[in-house]
PDB file of N, CA and C in Angstrom:
ATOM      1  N   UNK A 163      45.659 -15.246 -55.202  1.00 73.00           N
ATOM      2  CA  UNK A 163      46.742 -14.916 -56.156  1.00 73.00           C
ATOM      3  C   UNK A 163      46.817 -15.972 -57.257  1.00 73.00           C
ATOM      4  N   UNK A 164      46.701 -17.294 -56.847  1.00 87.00           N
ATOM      5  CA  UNK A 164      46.924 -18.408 -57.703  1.00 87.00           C
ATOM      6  C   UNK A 164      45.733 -18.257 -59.065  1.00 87.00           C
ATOM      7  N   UNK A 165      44.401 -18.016 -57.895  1.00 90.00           N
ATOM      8  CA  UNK A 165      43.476 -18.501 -59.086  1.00 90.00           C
ATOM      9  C   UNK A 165      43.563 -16.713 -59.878  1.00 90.00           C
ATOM     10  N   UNK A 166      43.620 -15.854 -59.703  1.00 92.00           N
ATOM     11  CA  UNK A 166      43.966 -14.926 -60.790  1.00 92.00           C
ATOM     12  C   UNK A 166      44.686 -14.999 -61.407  1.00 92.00           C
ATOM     13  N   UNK A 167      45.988 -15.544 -61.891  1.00 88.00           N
ATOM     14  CA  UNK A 167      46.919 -16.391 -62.153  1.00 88.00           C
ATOM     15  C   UNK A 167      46.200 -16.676 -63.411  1.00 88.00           C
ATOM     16  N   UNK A 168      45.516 -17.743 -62.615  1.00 91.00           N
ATOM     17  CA  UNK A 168      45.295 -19.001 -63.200  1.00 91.00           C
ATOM     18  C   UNK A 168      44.340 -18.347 -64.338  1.00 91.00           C
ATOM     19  N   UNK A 169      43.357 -17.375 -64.014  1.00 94.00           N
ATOM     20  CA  UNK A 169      42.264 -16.811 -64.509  1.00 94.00           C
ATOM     21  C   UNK A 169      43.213 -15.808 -65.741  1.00 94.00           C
ATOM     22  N   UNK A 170      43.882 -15.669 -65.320  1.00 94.00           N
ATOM     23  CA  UNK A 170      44.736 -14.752 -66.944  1.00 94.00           C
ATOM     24  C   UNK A 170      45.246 -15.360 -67.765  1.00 94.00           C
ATOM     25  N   UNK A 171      45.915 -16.531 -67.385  1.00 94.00           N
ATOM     26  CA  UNK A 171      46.329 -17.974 -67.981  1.00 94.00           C
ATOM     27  C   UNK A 171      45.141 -18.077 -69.390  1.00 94.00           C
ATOM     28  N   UNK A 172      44.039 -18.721 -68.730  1.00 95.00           N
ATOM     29  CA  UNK A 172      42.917 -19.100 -69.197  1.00 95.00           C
ATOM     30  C   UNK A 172      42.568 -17.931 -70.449  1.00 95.00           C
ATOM     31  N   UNK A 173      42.530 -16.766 -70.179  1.00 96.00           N
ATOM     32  CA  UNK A 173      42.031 -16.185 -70.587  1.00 96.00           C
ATOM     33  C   UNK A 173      42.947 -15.775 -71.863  1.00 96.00           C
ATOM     34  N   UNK A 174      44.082 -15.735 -71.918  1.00 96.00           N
ATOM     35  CA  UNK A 174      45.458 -15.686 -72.830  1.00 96.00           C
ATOM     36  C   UNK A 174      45.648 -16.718 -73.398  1.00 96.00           C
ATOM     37  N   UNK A 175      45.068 -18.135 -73.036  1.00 95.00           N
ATOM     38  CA  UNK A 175      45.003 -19.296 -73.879  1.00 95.00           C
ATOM     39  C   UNK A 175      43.827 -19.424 -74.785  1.00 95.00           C
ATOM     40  N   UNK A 176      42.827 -18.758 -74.494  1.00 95.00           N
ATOM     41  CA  UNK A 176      41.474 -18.419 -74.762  1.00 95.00           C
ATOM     42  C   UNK A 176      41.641 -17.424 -76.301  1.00 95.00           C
ATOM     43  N   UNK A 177      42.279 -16.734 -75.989  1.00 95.00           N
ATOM     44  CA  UNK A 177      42.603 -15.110 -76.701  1.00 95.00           C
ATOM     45  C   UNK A 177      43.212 -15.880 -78.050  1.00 95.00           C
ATOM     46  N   UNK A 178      44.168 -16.644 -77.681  1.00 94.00           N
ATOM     47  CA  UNK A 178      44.991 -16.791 -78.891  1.00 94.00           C
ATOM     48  C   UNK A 178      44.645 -18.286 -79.586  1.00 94.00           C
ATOM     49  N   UNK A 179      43.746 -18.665 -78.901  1.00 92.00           N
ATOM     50  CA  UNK A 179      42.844 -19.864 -79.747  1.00 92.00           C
ATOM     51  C   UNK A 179      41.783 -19.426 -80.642  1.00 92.00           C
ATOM     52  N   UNK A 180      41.100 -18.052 -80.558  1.00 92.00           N
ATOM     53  CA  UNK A 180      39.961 -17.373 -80.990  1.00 92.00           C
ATOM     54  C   UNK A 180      40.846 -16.778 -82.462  1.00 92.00           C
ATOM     55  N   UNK A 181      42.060 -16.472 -81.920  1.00 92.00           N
ATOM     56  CA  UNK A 181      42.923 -15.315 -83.087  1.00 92.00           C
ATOM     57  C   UNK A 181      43.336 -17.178 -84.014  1.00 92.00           C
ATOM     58  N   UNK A 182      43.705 -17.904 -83.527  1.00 90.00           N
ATOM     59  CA  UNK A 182      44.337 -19.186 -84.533  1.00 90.00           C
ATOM     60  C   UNK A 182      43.135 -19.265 -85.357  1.00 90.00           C
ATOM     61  N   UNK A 183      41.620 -19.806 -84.453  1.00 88.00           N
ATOM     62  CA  UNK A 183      40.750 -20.135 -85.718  1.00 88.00           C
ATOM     63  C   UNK A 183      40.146 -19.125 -86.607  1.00 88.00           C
ATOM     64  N   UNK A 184      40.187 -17.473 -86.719  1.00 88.00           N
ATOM     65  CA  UNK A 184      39.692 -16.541 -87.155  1.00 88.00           C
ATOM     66  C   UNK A 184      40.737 -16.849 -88.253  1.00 88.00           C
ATOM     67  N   UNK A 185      42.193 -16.927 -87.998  1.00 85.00           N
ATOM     68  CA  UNK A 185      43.330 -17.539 -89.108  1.00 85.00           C
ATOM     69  C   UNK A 185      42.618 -18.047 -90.355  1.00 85.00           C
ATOM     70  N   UNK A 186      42.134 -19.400 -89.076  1.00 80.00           N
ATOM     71  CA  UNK A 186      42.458 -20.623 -89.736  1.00 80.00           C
ATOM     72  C   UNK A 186      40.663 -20.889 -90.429  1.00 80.00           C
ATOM     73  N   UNK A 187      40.246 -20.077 -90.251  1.00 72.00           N
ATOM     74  CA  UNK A 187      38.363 -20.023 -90.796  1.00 72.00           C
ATOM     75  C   UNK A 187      37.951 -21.408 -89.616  1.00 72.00           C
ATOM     76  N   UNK A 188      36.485 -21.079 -90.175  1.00 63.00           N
ATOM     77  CA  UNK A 188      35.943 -22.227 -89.397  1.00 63.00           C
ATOM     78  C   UNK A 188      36.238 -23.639 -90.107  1.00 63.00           C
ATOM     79  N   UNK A 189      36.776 -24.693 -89.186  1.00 55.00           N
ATOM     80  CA  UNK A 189      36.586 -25.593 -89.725  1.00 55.00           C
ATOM     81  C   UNK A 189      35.637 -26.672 -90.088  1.00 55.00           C
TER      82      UNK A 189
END
């Protein structure tokens, strides 16, 4: 339970780091 959790976590921190730098262009 934890590590699926943990594994959607990751993956939703993942998601919206990809959407910031598509924002933010490559730096």
């Amino acid at each position: 339970y934890q590590a699926r959790l943990c594994a959607a976590f990751v993956r939703e921190a993942a998601g919206l780091y990809i959407e910031r730098k598509k924002l933010k262009g490559d730096d």
